[in-house]
């Protein structure tokens, strides 16, 4: 249930006499959020800005928000050299402008935190109601601006679970490995449980066909809202990126061990079948057994 609390009650102080009444077109207010899409635990600010052609002397408003989803952490006057709070706490019981000559100003900044228990995939509103601006000391200088609000979206976090295959992170790179040669893309996708969208890329081009072999060097990109997880694929024995372990891969590993070529990153991981950290003759023997049909998998 959305509860409404009075966090801001700003009482006008009249300091300028004998000024003209404020016209409807002369007084406006806006409410702006620093971010409108956030995750539970994120912090953001909401700023109230006002304009008044006759000059701003003070304002009053009542701010409400959904306390089940948001926590008010701080309320402050934006520019304390021009404005000061006459209240006793951060609820702004009274705010007052020194000279009343400013015609446009950011007046109030509220800092909110999205509660950790806030339901993902929902929205929350911050509303400033009964906004009134005052420009001078005359009795008819008060202008009712109305109500302003901002709405934020509480985003759902990306959740990913991968079965059967191993995940590894080195530096900023994430890998999915221990994948057998000739494994189809559709099988890999079937092992990924996620609330996001799964796409496969090769050389930054999306692979739309799922009934083909996944190859070393492809990328699995899983995304939801603003979150993206990128995994580089490592297929056992596939050092040339064709999705299989063949004689060509043996040649590449042999060049690597003789320092005639250098396998790097996911391609080196694909060559290291014995998981001893190097690509050597023992790895070549395993690929040779596989390509000769002496074993079904690597």
Short mmCIF file of C-alpha atoms in Angstrom, two decimals:
data_model
loop_
_atom_site.label_atom_id
_atom_site.label_comp_id
_atom_site.label_asym_id
_atom_site.label_seq_id
_atom_site.Cartn_x
_atom_site.Cartn_y
_atom_site.Cartn_z
CA UNK A 1 0.00 0.00 0.00
CA UNK A 2 1.30 3.39 -0.88
CA UNK A 3 1.61 5.53 2.20
CA UNK A 4 1.84 9.25 2.05
CA UNK A 5 3.98 11.20 4.42
CA UNK A 6 4.59 14.89 4.60
CA UNK A 7 8.31 15.30 4.08
CA UNK A 8 8.21 18.88 2.94
CA UNK A 9 6.03 21.64 4.36
CA UNK A 10 7.39 24.94 3.22
CA UNK A 11 5.79 28.08 4.64
CA UNK A 12 6.07 31.29 2.64
CA UNK A 13 7.90 34.22 4.22
CA UNK A 14 6.89 37.56 2.79
CA UNK A 15 9.68 40.08 2.53
CA UNK A 16 8.83 42.29 -0.44
CA UNK A 17 5.87 44.68 -0.34
CA UNK A 18 3.59 46.22 -2.97
CA UNK A 19 4.43 43.93 -5.91
CA UNK A 20 2.05 42.85 -8.68
CA UNK A 21 0.07 39.59 -8.37
CA UNK A 22 1.59 36.51 -9.95
CA UNK A 23 -0.03 35.51 -13.21
CA UNK A 24 -0.74 31.91 -14.14
CA UNK A 25 1.87 31.97 -16.89
CA UNK A 26 4.51 33.40 -14.54
CA UNK A 27 4.81 30.51 -12.10
CA UNK A 28 5.83 26.92 -12.90
CA UNK A 29 7.46 24.00 -11.13
CA UNK A 30 9.14 20.80 -12.31
CA UNK A 31 10.22 17.63 -10.57
CA UNK A 32 13.18 15.81 -12.14
CA UNK A 33 14.87 12.54 -11.20
CA UNK A 34 18.57 11.93 -11.82
CA UNK A 35 17.68 8.40 -12.93
CA UNK A 36 14.35 6.84 -13.80
CA UNK A 37 15.48 3.20 -14.19
CA UNK A 38 17.07 1.70 -11.10
CA UNK A 39 17.75 -1.58 -9.36
CA UNK A 40 17.02 -2.38 -5.71
CA UNK A 41 19.77 -0.79 -3.64
CA UNK A 42 20.40 2.05 -6.11
CA UNK A 43 20.37 5.70 -5.02
CA UNK A 44 18.97 8.64 -6.97
CA UNK A 45 18.00 12.28 -6.46
CA UNK A 46 14.85 14.24 -7.22
CA UNK A 47 15.14 18.01 -7.69
CA UNK A 48 12.33 20.55 -7.60
CA UNK A 49 12.91 23.54 -9.87
CA UNK A 50 10.64 26.59 -9.97
CA UNK A 51 10.23 29.69 -12.12
CA UNK A 52 8.32 32.87 -11.40
CA UNK A 53 8.49 35.98 -13.54
CA UNK A 54 7.76 38.23 -10.57
CA UNK A 55 10.66 36.80 -8.56
CA UNK A 56 10.70 33.88 -6.12
CA UNK A 57 10.32 34.51 -2.42
CA UNK A 58 9.30 31.08 -1.15
CA UNK A 59 7.23 27.98 -1.80
CA UNK A 60 5.19 25.36 -0.02
CA UNK A 61 4.47 21.78 -1.05
CA UNK A 62 3.77 18.32 0.31
CA UNK A 63 5.86 15.45 -1.07
CA UNK A 64 4.67 11.86 -0.90
CA UNK A 65 6.29 8.63 -2.05
CA UNK A 66 5.91 4.89 -1.80
CA UNK A 67 7.58 3.95 1.46
CA UNK A 68 7.34 0.24 0.71
CA UNK A 69 9.79 0.70 -2.17
CA UNK A 70 11.70 3.92 -1.47
CA UNK A 71 13.65 5.30 1.47
CA UNK A 72 14.20 9.05 1.84
CA UNK A 73 17.84 9.41 2.86
CA UNK A 74 18.37 13.14 2.66
CA UNK A 75 16.50 16.38 1.99
CA UNK A 76 18.40 19.58 1.42
CA UNK A 77 18.28 23.10 0.05
CA UNK A 78 20.07 23.13 -3.30
CA UNK A 79 21.85 26.49 -2.94
CA UNK A 80 22.32 27.58 0.65
CA UNK A 81 23.86 30.89 -0.44
CA UNK A 82 20.45 31.96 -1.78
CA UNK A 83 17.99 29.85 0.19
CA UNK A 84 17.82 28.80 3.79
CA UNK A 85 15.58 26.46 5.71
CA UNK A 86 13.67 27.99 8.60
CA UNK A 87 12.44 24.63 9.84
CA UNK A 88 13.90 22.54 12.63
CA UNK A 89 14.90 19.52 10.56
CA UNK A 90 15.37 18.22 7.04
CA UNK A 91 11.64 18.18 6.44
CA UNK A 92 11.85 21.84 5.35
CA UNK A 93 9.12 23.21 7.57
CA UNK A 94 10.01 26.63 6.15
CA UNK A 95 12.16 27.62 3.21
CA UNK A 96 12.91 31.22 2.42
CA UNK A 97 14.72 33.15 -0.32
CA UNK A 98 16.89 36.02 0.81
CA UNK A 99 16.09 38.67 -1.80
CA UNK A 100 13.12 37.47 -3.83
CA UNK A 101 14.76 38.61 -7.08
CA UNK A 102 15.55 35.19 -8.54
CA UNK A 103 13.13 34.19 -11.29
CA UNK A 104 14.33 30.61 -11.83
CA UNK A 105 15.99 28.26 -9.37
CA UNK A 106 16.55 24.67 -8.25
CA UNK A 107 15.27 24.80 -4.70
CA UNK A 108 15.00 21.34 -3.15
CA UNK A 109 16.96 18.11 -3.64
CA UNK A 110 15.75 14.81 -2.20
CA UNK A 111 17.97 11.75 -2.10
CA UNK A 112 16.18 8.39 -2.25
CA UNK A 113 17.34 4.80 -2.10
CA UNK A 114 15.42 1.96 -3.69
CA UNK A 115 14.85 -0.54 -0.91
CA UNK A 116 16.45 -3.96 -1.28
CA UNK A 117 13.02 -5.52 -0.74
CA UNK A 118 11.39 -3.46 -3.49
CA UNK A 119 9.60 -5.69 -5.98
CA UNK A 120 11.49 -5.87 -9.25
CA UNK A 121 9.63 -5.02 -12.43
CA UNK A 122 7.39 -2.45 -10.74
CA UNK A 123 7.25 1.34 -10.58
CA UNK A 124 7.27 3.91 -7.80
CA UNK A 125 6.15 7.55 -7.85
CA UNK A 126 7.36 10.66 -6.04
CA UNK A 127 4.66 13.33 -5.96
CA UNK A 128 4.84 16.98 -4.98
CA UNK A 129 1.31 18.22 -4.41
CA UNK A 130 -0.23 21.56 -3.40
CA UNK A 131 2.75 23.44 -4.82
CA UNK A 132 2.45 27.15 -4.11
CA UNK A 133 4.89 29.91 -5.04
CA UNK A 134 5.09 33.38 -3.53
CA UNK A 135 6.81 36.35 -5.13
CA UNK A 136 6.28 39.29 -2.77
CA UNK A 137 4.63 40.52 0.38
CA UNK A 138 1.28 41.41 -1.13
CA UNK A 139 -1.71 39.35 -0.09
CA UNK A 140 -2.54 38.15 -3.61
CA UNK A 141 0.96 37.13 -4.66
CA UNK A 142 0.48 33.43 -3.90
CA UNK A 143 0.24 31.21 -6.99
CA UNK A 144 -1.02 27.65 -6.87
CA UNK A 145 1.06 25.66 -9.33
CA UNK A 146 -0.62 22.29 -8.81
CA UNK A 147 0.91 18.83 -8.59
CA UNK A 148 4.06 17.38 -10.17
CA UNK A 149 5.37 13.84 -10.07
CA UNK A 150 8.09 11.57 -11.37
CA UNK A 151 7.91 7.83 -11.85
CA UNK A 152 10.84 5.47 -11.61
CA UNK A 153 11.04 1.90 -12.84
CA UNK A 154 12.52 -0.72 -10.53
CA UNK A 155 14.36 -3.01 -12.88
CA UNK A 156 14.57 -6.77 -12.69
CA UNK A 157 18.11 -8.04 -12.23
CA UNK A 158 19.56 -10.48 -14.71
CA UNK A 159 19.58 -14.05 -13.39
CA UNK A 160 21.68 -16.70 -15.18
CA UNK A 161 22.30 -20.35 -14.45
CA UNK A 162 24.30 -22.63 -16.77
CA UNK A 163 24.26 -26.40 -16.38
CA UNK A 164 26.71 -29.07 -17.60
CA UNK A 165 29.38 -26.61 -18.72
CA UNK A 166 32.02 -24.86 -16.65
CA UNK A 167 32.25 -21.11 -16.20
CA UNK A 168 35.46 -19.25 -15.60
CA UNK A 169 36.50 -15.63 -15.32
CA UNK A 170 39.98 -14.30 -16.00
CA UNK A 171 40.32 -10.55 -15.68
CA UNK A 172 37.37 -9.02 -17.46
CA UNK A 173 36.79 -12.06 -19.68
CA UNK A 174 34.20 -14.71 -18.88
CA UNK A 175 34.37 -18.13 -20.48
CA UNK A 176 32.10 -21.12 -20.93
CA UNK A 177 34.24 -24.17 -21.58
CA UNK A 178 34.38 -27.95 -21.37
CA UNK A 179 32.14 -28.00 -24.45
CA UNK A 180 32.58 -31.03 -26.70
CA UNK A 181 33.27 -30.64 -30.43
CA UNK A 182 30.27 -30.65 -32.78
CA UNK A 183 27.95 -29.33 -30.07
CA UNK A 184 25.05 -27.44 -31.63
CA UNK A 185 24.07 -23.92 -30.63
CA UNK A 186 20.56 -25.06 -29.75
CA UNK A 187 22.00 -27.49 -27.18
CA UNK A 188 24.08 -24.75 -25.56
CA UNK A 189 21.05 -22.46 -25.35
CA UNK A 190 19.08 -25.27 -23.75
CA UNK A 191 21.59 -25.40 -20.90
CA UNK A 192 21.17 -21.72 -20.06
CA UNK A 193 18.38 -20.84 -17.64
CA UNK A 194 17.80 -17.10 -17.49
CA UNK A 195 15.17 -14.38 -17.30
CA UNK A 196 17.10 -12.53 -20.00
CA UNK A 197 17.57 -12.82 -23.75
CA UNK A 198 20.27 -15.17 -25.10
CA UNK A 199 22.05 -14.39 -28.36
CA UNK A 200 25.09 -15.92 -30.04
CA UNK A 201 27.62 -13.79 -31.94
CA UNK A 202 30.54 -14.54 -34.19
CA UNK A 203 32.83 -11.64 -35.08
CA UNK A 204 30.16 -9.28 -33.64
CA UNK A 205 27.54 -10.63 -36.07
CA UNK A 206 24.57 -12.43 -34.54
CA UNK A 207 24.29 -16.10 -35.45
CA UNK A 208 20.60 -16.74 -36.08
CA UNK A 209 20.86 -20.39 -37.13
CA UNK A 210 20.74 -22.69 -34.10
CA UNK A 211 21.25 -26.01 -35.88
CA UNK A 212 24.97 -25.40 -36.43
CA UNK A 213 28.08 -26.10 -34.39
CA UNK A 214 29.12 -23.64 -31.74
CA UNK A 215 32.77 -22.74 -32.16
CA UNK A 216 35.61 -21.45 -30.05
CA UNK A 217 35.66 -17.66 -30.15
CA UNK A 218 31.92 -17.16 -30.42
CA UNK A 219 30.21 -15.00 -27.80
CA UNK A 220 27.14 -15.82 -25.79
CA UNK A 221 25.46 -12.56 -24.80
CA UNK A 222 22.72 -12.67 -22.16
CA UNK A 223 20.91 -9.41 -21.52
CA UNK A 224 18.08 -7.93 -19.50
CA UNK A 225 17.33 -4.22 -19.19
CA UNK A 226 20.72 -2.53 -18.72
CA UNK A 227 22.64 -5.66 -17.77
CA UNK A 228 24.64 -7.75 -20.23
CA UNK A 229 26.74 -10.84 -19.53
CA UNK A 230 29.17 -11.87 -22.26
CA UNK A 231 30.76 -15.31 -22.29
CA UNK A 232 33.42 -16.42 -24.77
CA UNK A 233 33.01 -20.03 -25.83
CA UNK A 234 35.75 -22.65 -25.54
CA UNK A 235 35.22 -25.91 -27.45
CA UNK A 236 37.63 -28.68 -26.52
CA UNK A 237 40.30 -29.15 -29.19
CA UNK A 238 38.86 -26.45 -31.46
CA UNK A 239 41.74 -24.02 -31.90
CA UNK A 240 40.75 -22.75 -35.34
CA UNK A 241 37.15 -21.79 -34.53
CA UNK A 242 35.27 -24.26 -36.75
CA UNK A 243 33.49 -26.08 -33.90
CA UNK A 244 35.36 -29.39 -34.32
CA UNK A 245 38.68 -30.95 -33.32
CA UNK A 246 40.57 -31.95 -36.47
CA UNK A 247 44.05 -32.41 -37.90
CA UNK A 248 44.23 -28.67 -38.52
CA UNK A 249 43.92 -28.09 -34.77
CA UNK A 250 46.75 -30.54 -34.18
CA UNK A 251 48.92 -28.54 -36.59
CA UNK A 252 48.10 -25.31 -34.75
CA UNK A 253 48.92 -26.75 -31.34
CA UNK A 254 52.17 -28.19 -32.70
CA UNK A 255 53.18 -24.76 -34.07
CA UNK A 256 52.35 -23.26 -30.69
CA UNK A 257 54.47 -25.75 -28.73
CA UNK A 258 57.38 -25.21 -31.14
CA UNK A 259 57.02 -21.42 -30.74
CA UNK A 260 56.18 -20.99 -34.42
CA UNK A 261 52.75 -19.54 -33.53
CA UNK A 262 50.98 -18.40 -30.40
CA UNK A 263 47.55 -19.46 -29.20
CA UNK A 264 45.87 -16.93 -26.92
CA UNK A 265 42.90 -16.66 -24.57
CA UNK A 266 39.99 -18.95 -25.49
CA UNK A 267 42.01 -20.65 -28.27
CA UNK A 268 44.75 -21.60 -25.83
CA UNK A 269 42.12 -22.88 -23.41
CA UNK A 270 40.65 -24.99 -26.23
CA UNK A 271 44.07 -26.52 -26.88
CA UNK A 272 44.74 -27.37 -23.22
CA UNK A 273 42.72 -30.58 -22.99
CA UNK A 274 44.69 -31.93 -20.04
CA UNK A 275 44.00 -28.72 -18.06
CA UNK A 276 47.64 -28.40 -17.01
CA UNK A 277 47.95 -24.82 -18.21
CA UNK A 278 49.94 -25.56 -21.37
CA UNK A 279 49.26 -26.82 -24.88
CA UNK A 280 51.63 -29.67 -25.64
CA UNK A 281 52.05 -33.10 -27.17
CA UNK A 282 49.72 -34.74 -24.62
CA UNK A 283 46.88 -32.54 -25.88
CA UNK A 284 47.72 -33.46 -29.45
CA UNK A 285 47.45 -37.16 -28.59
CA UNK A 286 43.93 -36.67 -27.21
CA UNK A 287 42.74 -34.83 -30.31
CA UNK A 288 44.29 -37.50 -32.52
CA UNK A 289 42.39 -40.25 -30.67
CA UNK A 290 39.18 -38.30 -31.14
CA UNK A 291 39.65 -37.65 -34.84
CA UNK A 292 40.50 -41.31 -35.42
CA UNK A 293 37.27 -42.36 -33.72
CA UNK A 294 38.96 -44.00 -30.75
CA UNK A 295 36.91 -41.80 -28.38
CA UNK A 296 33.55 -40.17 -28.78
CA UNK A 297 34.32 -37.01 -26.89
CA UNK A 298 37.22 -35.01 -25.55
#
